[in-house]
GROMACS .gro file of C-alpha atoms in nm:
model
  411
    1MET     CA    1  -0.939  -1.449   0.536
    2VAL     CA    2  -1.143  -1.743   0.667
    3THR     CA    3  -1.101  -2.078   0.499
    4SER     CA    4  -1.420  -2.246   0.382
    5PRO     CA    5  -1.497  -2.544   0.158
    6GLU     CA    6  -1.585  -2.327  -0.140
    7LEU     CA    7  -1.243  -2.159  -0.111
    8ASP     CA    8  -1.028  -2.470  -0.095
    9ARG     CA    9  -0.669  -2.351  -0.140
   10THR     CA   10  -0.554  -2.686  -0.283
   11THR     CA   11  -0.787  -2.691  -0.585
   12VAL     CA   12  -0.591  -2.733  -0.908
   13LEU     CA   13  -0.657  -2.465  -1.170
   14ARG     CA   14  -0.640  -2.558  -1.536
   15GLU     CA   15  -0.817  -2.276  -1.715
   16ALA     CA   16  -0.874  -1.902  -1.686
   17GLY     CA   17  -1.244  -1.928  -1.602
   18SER     CA   18  -1.177  -2.114  -1.278
   19ALA     CA   19  -0.908  -1.863  -1.183
   20ALA     CA   20  -1.143  -1.573  -1.257
   21ALA     CA   21  -1.419  -1.723  -1.042
   22HIS     CA   22  -1.179  -1.766  -0.751
   23LEU     CA   23  -1.050  -1.409  -0.783
   24ALA     CA   24  -1.405  -1.274  -0.779
   25ARG     CA   25  -1.476  -1.461  -0.455
   26ILE     CA   26  -1.164  -1.361  -0.264
   27CYS     CA   27  -1.084  -1.010  -0.392
   28PHE     CA   28  -1.419  -0.830  -0.401
   29LYS     CA   29  -1.628  -0.897  -0.092
   30THR     CA   30  -1.921  -0.659  -0.117
   31GLY     CA   31  -2.157  -0.534   0.152
   32PRO     CA   32  -2.228  -0.218   0.351
   33PRO     CA   33  -1.914   0.000   0.376
   34VAL     CA   34  -1.854  -0.011   0.750
   35HIS     CA   35  -1.491  -0.084   0.833
   36THR     CA   36  -1.168   0.107   0.784
   37GLY     CA   37  -0.810  -0.003   0.853
   38VAL     CA   38  -0.459   0.128   0.798
   39GLU     CA   39  -0.113  -0.013   0.742
   40LEU     CA   40   0.160   0.226   0.851
   41GLU     CA   41   0.517   0.169   0.742
   42TRP     CA   42   0.829   0.351   0.858
   43THR     CA   43   1.198   0.339   0.796
   44VAL     CA   44   1.376   0.282   1.130
   45HIS     CA   45   1.678   0.483   1.241
   46ASP     CA   46   1.939   0.501   1.512
   47ALA     CA   47   1.829   0.794   1.728
   48ALA     CA   48   2.182   0.935   1.756
   49ASP     CA   49   2.294   0.870   1.397
   50PRO     CA   50   2.005   0.826   1.151
   51ALA     CA   51   2.246   0.731   0.872
   52ARG     CA   52   2.376   0.429   1.067
   53PRO     CA   53   2.245   0.095   0.937
   54VAL     CA   54   2.001  -0.090   1.163
   55ASP     CA   55   2.045  -0.464   1.143
   56ARG     CA   56   1.804  -0.752   1.183
   57GLU     CA   57   1.921  -0.857   1.530
   58ARG     CA   58   1.879  -0.510   1.674
   59LEU     CA   59   1.522  -0.498   1.545
   60ARG     CA   60   1.449  -0.848   1.675
   61ALA     CA   61   1.576  -0.765   2.021
   62ALA     CA   62   1.375  -0.441   2.032
   63LEU     CA   63   1.047  -0.595   1.915
   64GLY     CA   64   1.078  -0.901   2.140
   65ARG     CA   65   0.757  -1.108   2.152
   66HIS     CA   66   0.609  -0.889   1.877
   67SER     CA   67   0.884  -0.979   1.629
   68PRO     CA   68   0.753  -1.136   1.308
   69VAL     CA   69   0.873  -1.484   1.221
   70THR     CA   70   1.085  -1.338   0.939
   71LEU     CA   71   1.309  -1.200   1.216
   72ASP     CA   72   1.273  -1.490   1.459
   73ASP     CA   73   1.109  -1.817   1.357
   74THR     CA   74   1.045  -1.899   1.725
   75SER     CA   75   0.864  -1.572   1.798
   76PRO     CA   76   0.497  -1.585   1.905
   77ALA     CA   77   0.453  -1.270   1.690
   78LEU     CA   78   0.205  -1.124   1.936
   79PRO     CA   79  -0.013  -0.834   1.823
   80LEU     CA   80   0.012  -0.502   2.001
   81ARG     CA   81  -0.233  -0.416   2.277
   82HIS     CA   82  -0.502  -0.283   2.043
   83GLY     CA   83  -0.472  -0.561   1.788
   84SER     CA   84  -0.218  -0.432   1.537
   85SER     CA   85   0.032  -0.682   1.399
   86VAL     CA   86   0.397  -0.590   1.343
   87THR     CA   87   0.595  -0.695   1.038
   88VAL     CA   88   0.941  -0.602   0.912
   89GLU     CA   89   1.009  -0.533   0.546
   90PRO     CA   90   1.324  -0.630   0.351
   91GLY     CA   91   1.514  -0.310   0.434
   92GLY     CA   92   1.422  -0.317   0.802
   93GLN     CA   93   1.117  -0.095   0.766
   94VAL     CA   94   0.864  -0.166   1.040
   95GLU     CA   95   0.499  -0.197   0.943
   96LEU     CA   96   0.199  -0.182   1.173
   97SER     CA   97  -0.123  -0.338   1.035
   98THR     CA   98  -0.434  -0.251   1.231
   99ALA     CA   99  -0.746  -0.446   1.295
  100PRO     CA  100  -1.041  -0.300   1.099
  101ARG     CA  101  -1.259  -0.059   1.296
  102PRO     CA  102  -1.622   0.046   1.252
  103SER     CA  103  -1.540   0.418   1.257
  104VAL     CA  104  -1.251   0.644   1.168
  105ALA     CA  105  -1.252   0.783   1.522
  106ALA     CA  106  -1.215   0.435   1.673
  107LEU     CA  107  -0.941   0.351   1.423
  108ILE     CA  108  -0.741   0.663   1.505
  109LEU     CA  109  -0.772   0.608   1.881
  110ALA     CA  110  -0.661   0.243   1.868
  111THR     CA  111  -0.385   0.305   1.615
  112GLU     CA  112  -0.235   0.596   1.806
  113ALA     CA  113  -0.214   0.371   2.113
  114ASP     CA  114  -0.043   0.095   1.916
  115ILE     CA  115   0.202   0.343   1.760
  116ALA     CA  116   0.291   0.465   2.109
  117GLU     CA  117   0.349   0.105   2.219
  118LEU     CA  118   0.569   0.039   1.916
  119GLU     CA  119   0.774   0.352   1.983
  120ALA     CA  120   0.814   0.243   2.347
  121LEU     CA  121   0.953  -0.092   2.228
  122LEU     CA  122   1.205   0.075   1.998
  123ALA     CA  123   1.319   0.356   2.228
  124PRO     CA  124   1.528   0.148   2.476
  125ALA     CA  125   1.721   0.013   2.176
  126GLY     CA  126   1.796   0.368   2.064
  127LEU     CA  127   1.566   0.339   1.762
  128VAL     CA  128   1.313   0.586   1.621
  129LEU     CA  129   1.059   0.578   1.339
  130GLY     CA  130   1.123   0.772   1.020
  131ARG     CA  131   0.900   1.057   0.902
  132THR     CA  132   0.908   1.035   0.523
  133GLY     CA  133   0.820   0.800   0.238
  134ILE     CA  134   1.180   0.713   0.153
  135ASP     CA  135   1.494   0.684   0.364
  136PRO     CA  136   1.649   1.033   0.354
  137HIS     CA  137   1.980   0.918   0.502
  138ARG     CA  138   2.085   0.574   0.377
  139PRO     CA  139   2.118   0.400   0.039
  140PRO     CA  140   1.925   0.076  -0.020
  141ARG     CA  141   2.055  -0.207   0.197
  142PRO     CA  142   1.897  -0.543   0.286
  143ALA     CA  143   1.817  -0.622   0.649
  144VAL     CA  144   1.590  -0.927   0.614
  145GLU     CA  145   1.645  -1.214   0.370
  146THR     CA  146   1.378  -1.473   0.287
  147PRO     CA  147   1.322  -1.682  -0.026
  148ARG     CA  148   1.044  -1.441  -0.126
  149TYR     CA  149   1.258  -1.131  -0.084
  150ARG     CA  150   1.552  -1.295  -0.263
  151ALA     CA  151   1.333  -1.384  -0.561
  152MET     CA  152   1.182  -1.035  -0.568
  153ARG     CA  153   1.524  -0.874  -0.579
  154ARG     CA  154   1.644  -1.101  -0.859
  155VAL     CA  155   1.337  -1.039  -1.073
  156PHE     CA  156   1.338  -0.663  -1.014
  157ASP     CA  157   1.713  -0.644  -1.086
  158ARG     CA  158   1.634  -0.748  -1.444
  159ARG     CA  159   1.478  -0.403  -1.495
  160GLY     CA  160   1.724  -0.187  -1.300
  161PRO     CA  161   1.781  -0.046  -0.950
  162ALA     CA  162   1.426   0.073  -0.871
  163GLY     CA  163   1.332  -0.262  -0.718
  164ARG     CA  164   1.606  -0.244  -0.457
  165THR     CA  165   1.511   0.115  -0.377
  166MET     CA  166   1.149   0.010  -0.327
  167MET     CA  167   1.234  -0.297  -0.119
  168TYR     CA  168   1.499  -0.146   0.107
  169SER     CA  169   1.428   0.227   0.129
  170THR     CA  170   1.058   0.311   0.090
  171ALA     CA  171   0.777   0.346   0.342
  172GLY     CA  172   0.409   0.400   0.269
  173LEU     CA  173   0.071   0.462   0.427
  174GLN     CA  174  -0.201   0.220   0.316
  175ILE     CA  175  -0.570   0.287   0.380
  176CYS     CA  176  -0.810  -0.008   0.366
  177LEU     CA  177  -1.178   0.047   0.291
  178ASP     CA  178  -1.473  -0.184   0.239
  179ALA     CA  179  -1.560  -0.246  -0.125
  180GLY     CA  180  -1.921  -0.143  -0.064
  181GLU     CA  181  -2.251  -0.274  -0.197
  182PRO     CA  182  -2.242  -0.442  -0.542
  183ALA     CA  183  -2.421  -0.145  -0.701
  184ASP     CA  184  -2.161   0.095  -0.557
  185LEU     CA  185  -1.845  -0.103  -0.631
  186ILE     CA  186  -1.765   0.053  -0.969
  187ARG     CA  187  -1.809   0.407  -0.832
  188ARG     CA  188  -1.599   0.348  -0.519
  189TRP     CA  189  -1.330   0.174  -0.725
  190ALA     CA  190  -1.324   0.461  -0.976
  191THR     CA  191  -1.317   0.730  -0.705
  192LEU     CA  192  -1.022   0.578  -0.519
  193HIS     CA  193  -0.823   0.563  -0.844
  194ALA     CA  194  -0.925   0.902  -0.986
  195VAL     CA  195  -0.826   1.098  -0.676
  196GLY     CA  196  -0.493   0.914  -0.657
  197PRO     CA  197  -0.264   1.148  -0.853
  198PRO     CA  198  -0.377   1.471  -0.679
  199LEU     CA  199  -0.355   1.302  -0.337
  200VAL     CA  200  -0.008   1.164  -0.420
  201ALA     CA  201   0.090   1.524  -0.495
  202ALA     CA  202  -0.079   1.665  -0.184
  203PHE     CA  203   0.080   1.418   0.057
  204ALA     CA  204   0.423   1.361  -0.103
  205THR     CA  205   0.701   1.339   0.158
  206ALA     CA  206   0.974   1.152  -0.028
  207ASP     CA  207   1.194   1.409  -0.202
  208ARG     CA  208   1.529   1.321  -0.036
  209HIS     CA  209   1.702   0.984  -0.042
  210ALA     CA  210   2.044   0.869   0.077
  211GLY     CA  211   2.151   1.220   0.174
  212ARG     CA  212   2.056   1.411  -0.140
  213PRO     CA  213   1.759   1.554  -0.331
  214THR     CA  214   1.601   1.305  -0.571
  215GLY     CA  215   1.434   1.544  -0.816
  216TRP     CA  216   1.100   1.379  -0.734
  217ALA     CA  217   0.827   1.495  -0.500
  218SER     CA  218   0.765   1.128  -0.418
  219ALA     CA  219   1.067   0.915  -0.500
  220ARG     CA  220   0.882   0.633  -0.324
  221MET     CA  221   0.602   0.640  -0.580
  222ALA     CA  222   0.857   0.680  -0.859
  223ALA     CA  223   1.030   0.359  -0.749
  224TRP     CA  224   0.702   0.165  -0.738
  225LEU     CA  225   0.602   0.282  -1.084
  226ALA     CA  226   0.942   0.188  -1.227
  227ILE     CA  227   0.992  -0.165  -1.097
  228ASP     CA  228   0.752  -0.348  -1.332
  229PRO     CA  229   0.446  -0.184  -1.491
  230ALA     CA  230   0.279  -0.524  -1.529
  231ARG     CA  231   0.244  -0.544  -1.151
  232THR     CA  232   0.243  -0.179  -1.038
  233ARG     CA  233   0.042   0.022  -1.294
  234PRO     CA  234  -0.315   0.116  -1.201
  235VAL     CA  235  -0.585  -0.142  -1.275
  236TRP     CA  236  -0.851   0.124  -1.343
  237SER     CA  237  -0.817   0.364  -1.635
  238PRO     CA  238  -0.995   0.698  -1.683
  239TYR     CA  239  -1.029   0.595  -2.047
  240ARG     CA  240  -1.245   0.298  -1.940
  241PRO     CA  241  -1.410   0.449  -1.630
  242ASP     CA  242  -1.708   0.213  -1.615
  243GLU     CA  243  -1.521  -0.113  -1.674
  244ASP     CA  244  -1.618  -0.396  -1.438
  245PRO     CA  245  -1.352  -0.404  -1.163
  246VAL     CA  246  -1.362  -0.784  -1.137
  247ALA     CA  247  -1.299  -0.827  -1.510
  248ALA     CA  248  -1.022  -0.565  -1.512
  249TRP     CA  249  -0.852  -0.720  -1.208
  250THR     CA  250  -0.876  -1.073  -1.350
  251ARG     CA  251  -0.710  -0.962  -1.672
  252TYR     CA  252  -0.439  -0.781  -1.474
  253VAL     CA  253  -0.366  -1.080  -1.249
  254LEU     CA  254  -0.344  -1.336  -1.528
  255ALA     CA  255  -0.122  -1.114  -1.747
  256ALA     CA  256   0.131  -1.036  -1.472
  257PRO     CA  257   0.459  -1.232  -1.474
  258LEU     CA  258   0.534  -1.456  -1.178
  259LEU     CA  259   0.752  -1.296  -0.911
  260CYS     CA  260   0.803  -1.601  -0.688
  261LEU     CA  261   0.770  -1.973  -0.753
  262ARG     CA  262   0.750  -2.142  -0.413
  263HIS     CA  263   0.913  -2.476  -0.336
  264ASP     CA  264   1.123  -2.635  -0.062
  265GLY     CA  265   1.452  -2.485  -0.177
  266PRO     CA  266   1.597  -2.141  -0.103
  267ASP     CA  267   1.567  -2.001  -0.457
  268TRP     CA  268   1.210  -1.909  -0.557
  269THR     CA  269   1.312  -1.711  -0.867
  270PRO     CA  270   1.069  -1.797  -1.151
  271PRO     CA  271   1.157  -1.834  -1.518
  272ALA     CA  272   1.166  -1.493  -1.682
  273GLY     CA  273   0.846  -1.370  -1.840
  274VAL     CA  274   0.614  -1.655  -1.739
  275THR     CA  275   0.272  -1.511  -1.654
  276PHE     CA  276   0.002  -1.675  -1.447
  277ALA     CA  277  -0.194  -1.726  -1.769
  278ASP     CA  278   0.109  -1.912  -1.909
  279TRP     CA  279   0.116  -2.129  -1.599
  280LEU     CA  280  -0.250  -2.215  -1.649
  281ASP     CA  281  -0.163  -2.310  -2.007
  282GLY     CA  282   0.103  -2.558  -1.894
  283ALA     CA  283   0.423  -2.351  -1.903
  284LEU     CA  284   0.555  -2.508  -1.580
  285PRO     CA  285   0.592  -2.875  -1.479
  286ARG     CA  286   0.291  -2.874  -1.244
  287PRO     CA  287  -0.040  -2.687  -1.271
  288PRO     CA  288  -0.114  -2.403  -1.030
  289THR     CA  289  -0.355  -2.427  -0.737
  290THR     CA  290  -0.586  -2.172  -0.585
  291ASP     CA  291  -0.319  -2.120  -0.318
  292ASP     CA  292  -0.066  -2.038  -0.591
  293LEU     CA  293  -0.310  -1.788  -0.738
  294GLU     CA  294  -0.360  -1.615  -0.403
  295TYR     CA  295   0.015  -1.600  -0.349
  296HIS     CA  296   0.060  -1.452  -0.697
  297VAL     CA  297  -0.196  -1.183  -0.610
  298SER     CA  298   0.015  -1.095  -0.302
  299THR     CA  299   0.304  -1.010  -0.539
  300LEU     CA  300   0.103  -0.752  -0.736
  301PHE     CA  301   0.129  -0.390  -0.620
  302PRO     CA  302  -0.106  -0.155  -0.809
  303PRO     CA  303  -0.198   0.179  -0.650
  304VAL     CA  304  -0.533   0.031  -0.544
  305ARG     CA  305  -0.541  -0.344  -0.477
  306PRO     CA  306  -0.855  -0.550  -0.408
  307ARG     CA  307  -0.806  -0.787  -0.116
  308GLY     CA  308  -1.167  -0.851  -0.023
  309TYR     CA  309  -1.154  -0.484   0.075
  310LEU     CA  310  -0.992  -0.204  -0.128
  311GLU     CA  311  -0.635  -0.129  -0.025
  312VAL     CA  312  -0.511   0.219  -0.122
  313ARG     CA  313  -0.134   0.196  -0.165
  314TYR     CA  314  -0.033   0.527  -0.323
  315LEU     CA  315   0.036   0.749  -0.020
  316ASP     CA  316   0.376   0.826   0.130
  317THR     CA  317   0.442   0.779   0.501
  318GLN     CA  318   0.350   1.100   0.684
  319PRO     CA  319   0.548   1.267   0.964
  320GLY     CA  320   0.438   1.188   1.318
  321ALA     CA  321   0.062   1.192   1.376
  322GLU     CA  322  -0.012   1.347   1.036
  323TRP     CA  323  -0.111   1.006   0.892
  324THR     CA  324  -0.460   1.084   1.020
  325VAL     CA  325  -0.504   1.366   0.767
  326PRO     CA  326  -0.498   1.162   0.442
  327LEU     CA  327  -0.700   0.894   0.621
  328ALA     CA  328  -0.971   1.148   0.704
  329VAL     CA  329  -0.956   1.307   0.358
  330LEU     CA  330  -0.999   0.979   0.173
  331THR     CA  331  -1.274   0.844   0.395
  332ALA     CA  332  -1.461   1.178   0.386
  333LEU     CA  333  -1.447   1.183   0.007
  334LEU     CA  334  -1.609   0.838  -0.006
  335ALA     CA  335  -1.856   0.882   0.279
  336ARG     CA  336  -2.147   0.999   0.059
  337ASP     CA  337  -2.239   0.926  -0.302
  338ASP     CA  338  -2.269   1.295  -0.391
  339THR     CA  339  -1.929   1.374  -0.238
  340ALA     CA  340  -1.764   1.083  -0.421
  341ARG     CA  341  -1.924   1.196  -0.748
  342ALA     CA  342  -1.793   1.548  -0.696
  343ALA     CA  343  -1.447   1.410  -0.616
  344ARG     CA  344  -1.441   1.212  -0.941
  345GLU     CA  345  -1.541   1.520  -1.139
  346ILE     CA  346  -1.269   1.729  -0.975
  347ALA     CA  347  -1.002   1.465  -1.033
  348ALA     CA  348  -1.106   1.364  -1.386
  349PRO     CA  349  -0.866   1.598  -1.573
  350VAL     CA  350  -0.563   1.458  -1.385
  351ALA     CA  351  -0.676   1.102  -1.309
  352ASP     CA  352  -0.405   0.949  -1.530
  353ARG     CA  353  -0.114   1.170  -1.414
  354TRP     CA  354   0.056   0.931  -1.173
  355HIS     CA  355   0.410   0.997  -1.298
  356ALA     CA  356   0.361   1.375  -1.298
  357ALA     CA  357   0.230   1.356  -0.941
  358ALA     CA  358   0.534   1.159  -0.831
  359ARG     CA  359   0.776   1.385  -1.018
  360HIS     CA  360   0.636   1.734  -0.955
  361GLY     CA  361   0.387   1.701  -0.669
  362LEU     CA  362   0.206   2.028  -0.604
  363ALA     CA  363   0.450   2.216  -0.832
  364ASP     CA  364   0.231   2.089  -1.118
  365PRO     CA  365  -0.047   2.351  -1.152
  366SER     CA  366  -0.321   2.114  -1.271
  367LEU     CA  367  -0.251   1.864  -0.993
  368ALA     CA  368  -0.235   2.147  -0.739
  369ARG     CA  369  -0.574   2.281  -0.851
  370ALA     CA  370  -0.732   1.938  -0.824
  371ALA     CA  371  -0.570   1.874  -0.486
  372ALA     CA  372  -0.693   2.207  -0.348
  373ALA     CA  373  -1.048   2.138  -0.463
  374LEU     CA  374  -1.044   1.785  -0.319
  375LEU     CA  375  -0.913   1.912   0.013
  376ASP     CA  376  -1.191   2.173   0.021
  377LEU     CA  377  -1.446   1.903  -0.054
  378ALA     CA  378  -1.306   1.675   0.217
  379ALA     CA  379  -1.311   1.958   0.472
  380GLN     CA  380  -1.678   2.018   0.398
  381ALA     CA  381  -1.756   1.646   0.437
  382LEU     CA  382  -1.548   1.597   0.751
  383SER     CA  383  -1.842   1.636   0.986
  384GLY     CA  384  -1.988   1.313   0.848
  385LEU     CA  385  -1.705   1.112   1.008
  386ASP     CA  386  -1.819   1.197   1.365
  387LEU     CA  387  -1.465   1.263   1.483
  388PRO     CA  388  -1.408   1.377   1.842
  389ALA     CA  389  -1.384   1.755   1.864
  390GLU     CA  390  -1.007   1.761   1.922
  391THR     CA  391  -0.937   1.515   1.638
  392HIS     CA  392  -1.170   1.711   1.408
  393ALA     CA  393  -0.987   2.034   1.488
  394GLU     CA  394  -0.643   1.876   1.435
  395THR     CA  395  -0.753   1.721   1.106
  396THR     CA  396  -0.902   2.047   0.985
  397ARG     CA  397  -0.575   2.224   1.058
  398GLY     CA  398  -0.385   1.954   0.869
  399ILE     CA  399  -0.615   1.987   0.568
  400ARG     CA  400  -0.572   2.366   0.573
  401ARG     CA  401  -0.193   2.332   0.571
  402ARG     CA  402  -0.206   2.103   0.269
  403ARG     CA  403  -0.466   2.328   0.108
  404ALA     CA  404  -0.236   2.628   0.146
  405ALA     CA  405   0.051   2.436  -0.016
  406ALA     CA  406  -0.175   2.338  -0.304
  407GLU     CA  407  -0.290   2.697  -0.346
  408ARG     CA  408   0.072   2.810  -0.374
  409GLY     CA  409   0.131   2.539  -0.635
  410HIS     CA  410  -0.130   2.655  -0.886
  411ARG     CA  411  -0.077   3.029  -0.865
   0.00000   0.00000   0.00000
């Protein structure tokens, strides 16, 4: 995000209107929908013994000049050859964040090259990337400690163990799409939310954790939904489908409790229950700034999060190269207005069934029916993405496999 005078991060905020205006400027940047990006996250395992813990130093040594500063504060944190940055999450999960690309084909080509480079960095250290949305071998265990992560753990611990599971054991696939033209924003926003539950079910990979079945199709999504509904529930509701996204997001942000309160000391844990709206009203010794507001936004984790673009956060990590399939499905469903409208109509009966999708996946007949219909629709729209012939064929096969699983689920 580029700093400019009208987005001065040091401006003091004293009332909700100023906060709302700033959120509208930074979170919903409209224009022609051109770019797509992905963030791929994996648990990391010892190649010989996947249940063996992998510590911070081993990751730092493997990543070398690409290590994030959370592992090595002297690291140059160089991007990979095709522009992806590498970060490491609290449990040692490695995340690759791509540069945005003007086509899905270009994104896949560049990302596959950066994944290969990442795997080549890890291999000499005897490390491999996981293939599911939650660690199937190890219980939650911290690998990286920072003031932010320490505060997150302490706040989440107030509600139970789900926060530690999320922080230390889960891995997701995030797809980042332009918000679109102002006239299209509400429809794109609604579509990305409505198709969420059936796509969670279709692409669930997180049914085993720490060596045993979890009873959930996506225990990763279950953990996210359980940590704190005020910061992880969906912003959009099928019961208010035409609500202005900016107004809904502003209300969500201001009502969410603080997760971190930054200062020079090592303990950023905030007072319990203080929301950003409370802070604006004088609940803390100093007033918040626009920088504090932006940091607060970074601690909110709804299934779809506006960050200037729209970040889809509800998908599990996929095995191997199969991350391209949900990417192609989601972008195909949004590529044309008529396709997006059809997707919303298909998903409407299950658009609020996030917990059922996480629990039952495609074993839920109504979710399986919706998933099958969405996959059919995406397959029909795939030609609009102009994928290379080989990538198109591989993606079509991936969609057919998921379609067959969905068909079995609703029989």
